[in-house]
Amino acid sequence: MGIQEERNIATLLRWNHDVWGSGGAALAPQLLAPTYLRHDPRGVRAWTPEEYGAVVASRQQAGAALVRHDEIIARGNYVAIRWTGINAPADSPFAGGLQVYQFDDEARICAMWGGTRSRQAGLWPDDAEPGRWIIASAGELTAEEQRNERTRRIHLERRLVSDPSGLDELLVDPLPSHTPVADRRESIAEFAERIRGESTRYPAKQFVDHVHFVVGDRSVEVWGWRWDDTDAPVYNGAPLKSPWEFIEIWRYDRGRIAERWQVAAEPGVDWTAAPA
């Protein structure tokens, strides 16, 4: 683990445990950059540390909910986490989520992208392992990471042109997929049909890559689809607003995508928009 990743993870753990978990809102100016840009399912907003510290303080309750880190994935100035809520109120709508943090040169949090998994979907499936830390060992990609990055790139290129050919070389069959609302196992045939259908559902779709990085057998992506609202796809009986933003973590096995975790923003929320 490099010094940069080590400092960033230390900040993140203090942020989740000492600030959110233990009511230490006064620590916000130490852990947040002068401008903290937060991207959540409802939009984008810029906060000062003092402003966001006040938000934390207003939400603190006795027996505050904690976050269990199922995975921590770090490279350079980015750290992604897959988390599960602990001691959450019975009426909480969330069971867990994914977050990607960006840090400045002083190991302070300067941006965050986050989304949640619904309580109805249940906890992330238990892999019977303690929380995994997957940390970049050097600035350059290892041979394994280069192979996984190549798989990621080819998979994206095929989806952009709705070409499902060669998926057996890119995906395990079936592929375990953990979405905000359900878990499923998707066969290559089902995945191919979904890729073919994207050209119909999202006419002239465009892909926007906000953040992506590969570490070991994981890749992290913050991305979105965009399309022309005059010919919007129908979702749940209504036109689907553009854009639709996602956070995904992929697990790889011998160069093939072997598992996926995903959360999403609300349709129409633009993570590239100017913050409020």
mmCIF file of C-alpha atoms in Angstrom:
data_model
loop_
_atom_site.group_PDB
_atom_site.id
_atom_site.type_symbol
_atom_site.label_atom_id
_atom_site.label_comp_id
_atom_site.label_asym_id
_atom_site.label_seq_id
_atom_site.Cartn_x
_atom_site.Cartn_y
_atom_site.Cartn_z
ATOM 1 C CA MET A 1 0.000 0.000 0.000
ATOM 2 C CA GLY A 2 1.329 3.429 -0.909
ATOM 3 C CA ILE A 3 1.484 6.321 1.530
ATOM 4 C CA GLN A 4 -1.194 8.193 -0.447
ATOM 5 C CA GLU A 5 -3.719 5.357 -0.215
ATOM 6 C CA GLU A 6 -2.890 4.769 3.445
ATOM 7 C CA ARG A 7 -3.566 8.413 4.361
ATOM 8 C CA ASN A 8 -6.792 8.504 2.361
ATOM 9 C CA ILE A 9 -8.157 5.331 3.960
ATOM 10 C CA ALA A 10 -7.303 6.674 7.418
ATOM 11 C CA THR A 11 -9.340 9.809 6.646
ATOM 12 C CA LEU A 12 -12.258 7.726 5.379
ATOM 13 C CA LEU A 13 -12.312 5.519 8.459
ATOM 14 C CA ARG A 14 -12.269 8.562 10.731
ATOM 15 C CA TRP A 15 -15.058 10.141 8.673
ATOM 16 C CA ASN A 16 -17.344 7.110 8.956
ATOM 17 C CA HIS A 17 -16.475 5.991 12.493
ATOM 18 C CA ASP A 18 -15.552 9.161 14.388
ATOM 19 C CA VAL A 19 -17.824 11.658 12.638
ATOM 20 C CA TRP A 20 -20.918 9.753 11.511
ATOM 21 C CA GLY A 21 -20.648 6.856 13.980
ATOM 22 C CA SER A 22 -19.600 8.733 17.124
ATOM 23 C CA GLY A 23 -21.068 12.189 16.715
ATOM 24 C CA GLY A 24 -17.776 13.954 16.027
ATOM 25 C CA ALA A 25 -19.194 16.598 13.696
ATOM 26 C CA ALA A 26 -16.575 19.074 14.944
ATOM 27 C CA LEU A 27 -13.954 17.006 13.099
ATOM 28 C CA ALA A 28 -15.419 17.902 9.696
ATOM 29 C CA PRO A 29 -13.003 20.815 9.043
ATOM 30 C CA GLN A 30 -10.072 18.436 9.574
ATOM 31 C CA LEU A 31 -11.359 15.751 7.213
ATOM 32 C CA LEU A 32 -13.111 17.709 4.448
ATOM 33 C CA ALA A 33 -11.516 19.983 1.864
ATOM 34 C CA PRO A 34 -12.630 23.658 1.839
ATOM 35 C CA THR A 35 -15.190 22.655 -0.803
ATOM 36 C CA TYR A 36 -16.820 19.237 -0.466
ATOM 37 C CA LEU A 37 -18.692 18.252 -3.647
ATOM 38 C CA ARG A 38 -21.335 15.637 -2.864
ATOM 39 C CA HIS A 39 -23.041 13.637 -5.658
ATOM 40 C CA ASP A 40 -25.985 11.660 -4.314
ATOM 41 C CA PRO A 41 -29.093 10.063 -5.884
ATOM 42 C CA ARG A 42 -30.966 13.399 -5.817
ATOM 43 C CA GLY A 43 -28.315 15.732 -7.230
ATOM 44 C CA VAL A 44 -25.038 17.574 -6.716
ATOM 45 C CA ARG A 45 -24.261 20.085 -3.998
ATOM 46 C CA ALA A 46 -21.133 21.889 -2.799
ATOM 47 C CA TRP A 47 -20.641 22.211 0.964
ATOM 48 C CA THR A 48 -18.125 23.866 3.242
ATOM 49 C CA PRO A 49 -16.857 21.661 6.099
ATOM 50 C CA GLU A 50 -18.775 23.795 8.591
ATOM 51 C CA GLU A 51 -22.016 23.482 6.621
ATOM 52 C CA TYR A 52 -21.741 19.729 6.274
ATOM 53 C CA GLY A 53 -20.629 19.327 9.890
ATOM 54 C CA ALA A 54 -23.912 20.974 10.858
ATOM 55 C CA VAL A 55 -25.791 18.466 8.689
ATOM 56 C CA VAL A 56 -24.050 15.591 10.471
ATOM 57 C CA ALA A 57 -24.808 17.084 13.896
ATOM 58 C CA SER A 58 -28.492 17.502 13.027
ATOM 59 C CA ARG A 59 -28.784 13.805 12.138
ATOM 60 C CA GLN A 60 -27.034 12.382 15.169
ATOM 61 C CA GLN A 61 -29.135 10.289 17.499
ATOM 62 C CA ALA A 62 -28.441 8.064 20.454
ATOM 63 C CA GLY A 63 -27.205 4.711 19.147
ATOM 64 C CA ALA A 64 -26.354 6.192 15.770
ATOM 65 C CA ALA A 65 -26.254 3.851 12.810
ATOM 66 C CA LEU A 66 -22.807 2.652 11.785
ATOM 67 C CA VAL A 67 -21.320 1.568 8.493
ATOM 68 C CA ARG A 68 -19.631 -1.804 8.076
ATOM 69 C CA HIS A 69 -17.042 -1.721 5.320
ATOM 70 C CA ASP A 70 -17.554 -4.885 3.269
ATOM 71 C CA GLU A 71 -14.881 -3.733 0.814
ATOM 72 C CA ILE A 72 -12.416 -0.861 0.597
ATOM 73 C CA ILE A 73 -10.820 -0.375 -2.830
ATOM 74 C CA ALA A 74 -8.134 2.301 -3.162
ATOM 75 C CA ARG A 75 -5.955 3.670 -5.922
ATOM 76 C CA GLY A 76 -4.255 7.068 -5.986
ATOM 77 C CA ASN A 77 -6.624 9.782 -4.777
ATOM 78 C CA TYR A 78 -9.774 7.593 -4.989
ATOM 79 C CA VAL A 79 -11.260 5.164 -2.461
ATOM 80 C CA ALA A 80 -14.428 3.143 -3.099
ATOM 81 C CA ILE A 81 -16.399 1.318 -0.428
ATOM 82 C CA ARG A 82 -19.183 -1.230 -0.426
ATOM 83 C CA TRP A 83 -20.991 -0.824 2.869
ATOM 84 C CA THR A 84 -23.729 -2.352 4.966
ATOM 85 C CA GLY A 85 -25.733 -0.438 7.552
ATOM 86 C CA ILE A 86 -25.464 -1.557 11.181
ATOM 87 C CA ASN A 87 -27.893 -0.622 13.939
ATOM 88 C CA ALA A 88 -30.099 1.205 11.421
ATOM 89 C CA PRO A 89 -33.584 2.311 12.512
ATOM 90 C CA ALA A 90 -36.336 -0.180 11.719
ATOM 91 C CA ASP A 91 -37.901 2.294 9.272
ATOM 92 C CA SER A 92 -34.653 2.967 7.391
ATOM 93 C CA PRO A 93 -35.194 2.412 3.635
ATOM 94 C CA PHE A 94 -31.535 1.455 3.046
ATOM 95 C CA ALA A 95 -29.619 -1.775 3.638
ATOM 96 C CA GLY A 96 -26.267 -0.665 2.233
ATOM 97 C CA GLY A 97 -24.667 1.068 -0.698
ATOM 98 C CA LEU A 98 -21.626 2.009 -2.736
ATOM 99 C CA GLN A 99 -19.575 5.195 -2.386
ATOM 100 C CA VAL A 100 -16.566 6.579 -4.234
ATOM 101 C CA TYR A 101 -14.482 9.256 -2.513
ATOM 102 C CA GLN A 102 -11.932 11.626 -4.022
ATOM 103 C CA PHE A 103 -9.178 13.120 -1.840
ATOM 104 C CA ASP A 104 -6.984 16.179 -2.238
ATOM 105 C CA ASP A 105 -3.209 16.268 -1.744
ATOM 106 C CA GLU A 106 -3.683 16.706 2.020
ATOM 107 C CA ALA A 107 -5.790 13.528 2.303
ATOM 108 C CA ARG A 108 -9.012 15.495 2.801
ATOM 109 C CA ILE A 109 -12.269 14.417 1.168
ATOM 110 C CA CYS A 110 -13.068 16.767 -1.698
ATOM 111 C CA ALA A 111 -15.802 14.814 -3.526
ATOM 112 C CA MET A 112 -18.105 11.846 -3.036
ATOM 113 C CA TRP A 113 -20.416 9.877 -5.334
ATOM 114 C CA GLY A 114 -22.873 7.628 -3.528
ATOM 115 C CA GLY A 115 -25.992 5.514 -3.886
ATOM 116 C CA THR A 116 -27.910 3.014 -1.781
ATOM 117 C CA ARG A 117 -29.403 -0.476 -1.851
ATOM 118 C CA SER A 118 -33.014 -0.745 -0.746
ATOM 119 C CA ARG A 119 -34.006 -2.498 2.456
ATOM 120 C CA GLN A 120 -36.410 -4.642 0.426
ATOM 121 C CA ALA A 121 -33.442 -6.026 -1.519
ATOM 122 C CA GLY A 122 -31.807 -7.077 1.734
ATOM 123 C CA LEU A 123 -28.174 -6.942 2.753
ATOM 124 C CA TRP A 124 -25.452 -7.483 0.207
ATOM 125 C CA PRO A 125 -24.977 -11.266 -0.097
ATOM 126 C CA ASP A 126 -22.603 -12.479 2.605
ATOM 127 C CA ASP A 127 -19.369 -13.900 1.182
ATOM 128 C CA ALA A 128 -18.403 -15.186 4.648
ATOM 129 C CA GLU A 129 -15.224 -13.087 4.607
ATOM 130 C CA PRO A 130 -14.271 -10.132 6.799
ATOM 131 C CA GLY A 131 -14.116 -6.763 5.103
ATOM 132 C CA ARG A 132 -11.634 -6.867 2.226
ATOM 133 C CA TRP A 133 -9.117 -4.126 1.585
ATOM 134 C CA ILE A 134 -7.985 -4.087 -2.044
ATOM 135 C CA ILE A 135 -5.227 -1.522 -2.337
ATOM 136 C CA ALA A 136 -3.069 -0.553 -5.302
ATOM 137 C CA SER A 137 0.503 -1.706 -4.738
ATOM 138 C CA ALA A 138 2.095 0.695 -7.240
ATOM 139 C CA GLY A 139 1.319 3.537 -9.613
ATOM 140 C CA GLU A 140 1.554 1.251 -12.658
ATOM 141 C CA LEU A 141 -1.037 -1.450 -13.362
ATOM 142 C CA THR A 142 0.020 -5.029 -12.697
ATOM 143 C CA ALA A 143 -0.350 -7.654 -15.423
ATOM 144 C CA GLU A 144 -3.605 -8.815 -13.793
ATOM 145 C CA GLU A 145 -4.927 -5.256 -13.651
ATOM 146 C CA GLN A 146 -4.025 -4.646 -17.290
ATOM 147 C CA ARG A 147 -5.922 -7.786 -18.273
ATOM 148 C CA ASN A 148 -8.964 -6.721 -16.272
ATOM 149 C CA GLU A 149 -8.826 -3.187 -17.685
ATOM 150 C CA ARG A 150 -8.779 -4.671 -21.199
ATOM 151 C CA THR A 151 -11.880 -6.771 -20.395
ATOM 152 C CA ARG A 152 -13.621 -3.695 -19.010
ATOM 153 C CA ARG A 153 -12.795 -1.650 -22.115
ATOM 154 C CA ILE A 154 -13.913 -4.322 -24.612
ATOM 155 C CA HIS A 155 -17.144 -4.910 -22.681
ATOM 156 C CA LEU A 156 -17.893 -1.170 -22.776
ATOM 157 C CA GLU A 157 -17.081 -0.886 -26.482
ATOM 158 C CA ARG A 158 -19.464 -3.744 -27.285
ATOM 159 C CA ARG A 159 -22.273 -2.200 -25.236
ATOM 160 C CA LEU A 160 -21.855 1.204 -26.893
ATOM 161 C CA VAL A 161 -22.565 -0.346 -30.307
ATOM 162 C CA SER A 162 -25.067 -2.939 -28.954
ATOM 163 C CA ASP A 163 -22.807 -5.803 -30.062
ATOM 164 C CA PRO A 164 -23.081 -8.868 -27.773
ATOM 165 C CA SER A 165 -20.500 -10.952 -29.637
ATOM 166 C CA GLY A 166 -17.747 -12.631 -27.662
ATOM 167 C CA LEU A 167 -19.431 -12.289 -24.270
ATOM 168 C CA ASP A 168 -18.328 -15.795 -23.283
ATOM 169 C CA GLU A 169 -14.763 -14.466 -23.267
ATOM 170 C CA LEU A 170 -15.713 -11.443 -21.119
ATOM 171 C CA LEU A 171 -18.255 -12.775 -18.575
ATOM 172 C CA VAL A 172 -18.736 -15.825 -16.401
ATOM 173 C CA ASP A 173 -21.968 -17.711 -17.054
ATOM 174 C CA PRO A 174 -24.160 -17.020 -15.176
ATOM 175 C CA LEU A 175 -23.072 -13.632 -13.836
ATOM 176 C CA PRO A 176 -24.125 -12.801 -10.231
ATOM 177 C CA SER A 177 -25.514 -9.263 -10.262
ATOM 178 C CA HIS A 178 -26.441 -7.257 -7.146
ATOM 179 C CA THR A 179 -28.561 -4.217 -7.996
ATOM 180 C CA PRO A 180 -30.219 -1.544 -5.821
ATOM 181 C CA VAL A 181 -33.437 -3.572 -5.690
ATOM 182 C CA ALA A 182 -32.599 -7.262 -6.186
ATOM 183 C CA ASP A 183 -30.027 -10.002 -6.676
ATOM 184 C CA ARG A 184 -30.067 -12.145 -9.771
ATOM 185 C CA ARG A 185 -27.900 -14.481 -11.831
ATOM 186 C CA GLU A 186 -27.852 -13.434 -15.461
ATOM 187 C CA SER A 187 -26.901 -15.899 -18.195
ATOM 188 C CA ILE A 188 -24.780 -14.824 -21.130
ATOM 189 C CA ALA A 189 -27.819 -15.280 -23.383
ATOM 190 C CA GLU A 190 -29.880 -12.949 -21.164
ATOM 191 C CA PHE A 191 -27.037 -10.444 -21.005
ATOM 192 C CA ALA A 192 -26.691 -10.529 -24.809
ATOM 193 C CA GLU A 193 -30.404 -9.865 -25.235
ATOM 194 C CA ARG A 194 -30.190 -6.897 -22.884
ATOM 195 C CA ILE A 195 -27.282 -5.422 -24.846
ATOM 196 C CA ARG A 196 -29.202 -5.822 -28.121
ATOM 197 C CA GLY A 197 -32.227 -4.130 -26.564
ATOM 198 C CA GLU A 198 -30.267 -1.091 -25.395
ATOM 199 C CA SER A 199 -30.151 0.289 -28.945
ATOM 200 C CA THR A 200 -33.972 0.339 -28.906
ATOM 201 C CA ARG A 201 -34.428 1.517 -25.331
ATOM 202 C CA TYR A 202 -31.790 4.247 -25.491
ATOM 203 C CA PRO A 203 -31.729 5.720 -29.022
ATOM 204 C CA ALA A 204 -28.438 7.472 -29.796
ATOM 205 C CA LYS A 205 -27.288 6.738 -26.240
ATOM 206 C CA GLN A 206 -24.094 8.352 -25.030
ATOM 207 C CA PHE A 207 -21.790 7.058 -22.315
ATOM 208 C CA VAL A 208 -20.192 9.439 -19.787
ATOM 209 C CA ASP A 209 -17.301 8.187 -17.681
ATOM 210 C CA HIS A 210 -16.992 10.224 -14.469
ATOM 211 C CA VAL A 211 -14.481 8.059 -12.565
ATOM 212 C CA HIS A 212 -12.966 4.651 -13.144
ATOM 213 C CA PHE A 213 -10.020 2.694 -11.784
ATOM 214 C CA VAL A 214 -8.833 -0.905 -11.549
ATOM 215 C CA VAL A 215 -7.222 -2.479 -8.467
ATOM 216 C CA GLY A 216 -6.368 -6.171 -8.298
ATOM 217 C CA ASP A 217 -9.462 -8.203 -9.172
ATOM 218 C CA ARG A 218 -11.836 -5.213 -8.899
ATOM 219 C CA SER A 219 -12.786 -2.268 -11.077
ATOM 220 C CA VAL A 220 -14.771 0.759 -9.920
ATOM 221 C CA GLU A 221 -16.882 2.893 -12.259
ATOM 222 C CA VAL A 222 -18.971 6.042 -11.860
ATOM 223 C CA TRP A 223 -20.745 6.469 -15.180
ATOM 224 C CA GLY A 224 -23.994 7.400 -16.897
ATOM 225 C CA TRP A 225 -26.182 6.976 -19.982
ATOM 226 C CA ARG A 226 -27.504 9.992 -21.810
ATOM 227 C CA TRP A 227 -30.083 10.134 -24.609
ATOM 228 C CA ASP A 228 -32.398 12.523 -26.420
ATOM 229 C CA ASP A 229 -35.431 13.224 -24.220
ATOM 230 C CA THR A 230 -37.574 13.715 -27.337
ATOM 231 C CA ASP A 231 -37.312 9.955 -27.895
ATOM 232 C CA ALA A 232 -36.958 8.764 -24.298
ATOM 233 C CA PRO A 233 -37.385 5.112 -23.334
ATOM 234 C CA VAL A 234 -40.412 4.157 -21.255
ATOM 235 C CA TYR A 235 -39.712 2.952 -17.709
ATOM 236 C CA ASN A 236 -42.480 1.920 -15.297
ATOM 237 C CA GLY A 237 -45.054 3.358 -17.682
ATOM 238 C CA ALA A 238 -43.507 6.844 -18.039
ATOM 239 C CA PRO A 239 -40.780 8.429 -20.181
ATOM 240 C CA LEU A 240 -37.391 7.933 -18.554
ATOM 241 C CA LYS A 241 -35.558 11.173 -17.906
ATOM 242 C CA SER A 242 -31.985 11.550 -19.097
ATOM 243 C CA PRO A 243 -29.358 11.090 -17.743
ATOM 244 C CA TRP A 244 -29.204 7.964 -15.630
ATOM 245 C CA GLU A 245 -26.100 7.753 -13.436
ATOM 246 C CA PHE A 246 -24.620 4.609 -11.850
ATOM 247 C CA ILE A 247 -21.859 3.388 -9.562
ATOM 248 C CA GLU A 248 -20.602 -0.141 -10.160
ATOM 249 C CA ILE A 249 -17.969 -2.446 -8.725
ATOM 250 C CA TRP A 250 -16.912 -5.417 -10.853
ATOM 251 C CA ARG A 251 -15.053 -8.521 -9.682
ATOM 252 C CA TYR A 252 -12.866 -10.375 -12.190
ATOM 253 C CA ASP A 253 -11.776 -14.004 -12.349
ATOM 254 C CA ARG A 254 -8.983 -14.879 -14.797
ATOM 255 C CA GLY A 255 -9.786 -11.849 -16.942
ATOM 256 C CA ARG A 256 -13.558 -12.319 -17.063
ATOM 257 C CA ILE A 257 -16.169 -10.264 -15.213
ATOM 258 C CA ALA A 258 -17.374 -12.576 -12.447
ATOM 259 C CA GLU A 259 -19.673 -10.446 -10.235
ATOM 260 C CA ARG A 260 -21.286 -7.006 -10.223
ATOM 261 C CA TRP A 261 -22.555 -4.615 -7.529
ATOM 262 C CA GLN A 262 -24.561 -1.563 -8.627
ATOM 263 C CA VAL A 263 -26.399 1.491 -7.259
ATOM 264 C CA ALA A 264 -27.980 4.372 -9.164
ATOM 265 C CA ALA A 265 -29.053 7.996 -8.976
ATOM 266 C CA GLU A 266 -32.623 8.995 -9.687
ATOM 267 C CA PRO A 267 -33.318 9.284 -13.441
ATOM 268 C CA GLY A 268 -32.786 12.863 -14.585
ATOM 269 C CA VAL A 269 -30.128 13.652 -11.963
ATOM 270 C CA ASP A 270 -26.992 14.917 -13.728
ATOM 271 C CA TRP A 271 -23.744 14.350 -11.850
ATOM 272 C CA THR A 272 -21.936 16.704 -14.258
ATOM 273 C CA ALA A 273 -24.295 19.593 -13.468
ATOM 274 C CA ALA A 274 -23.081 22.660 -11.594
ATOM 275 C CA PRO A 275 -23.535 22.132 -7.839
ATOM 276 C CA ALA A 276 -26.258 23.949 -5.960
#
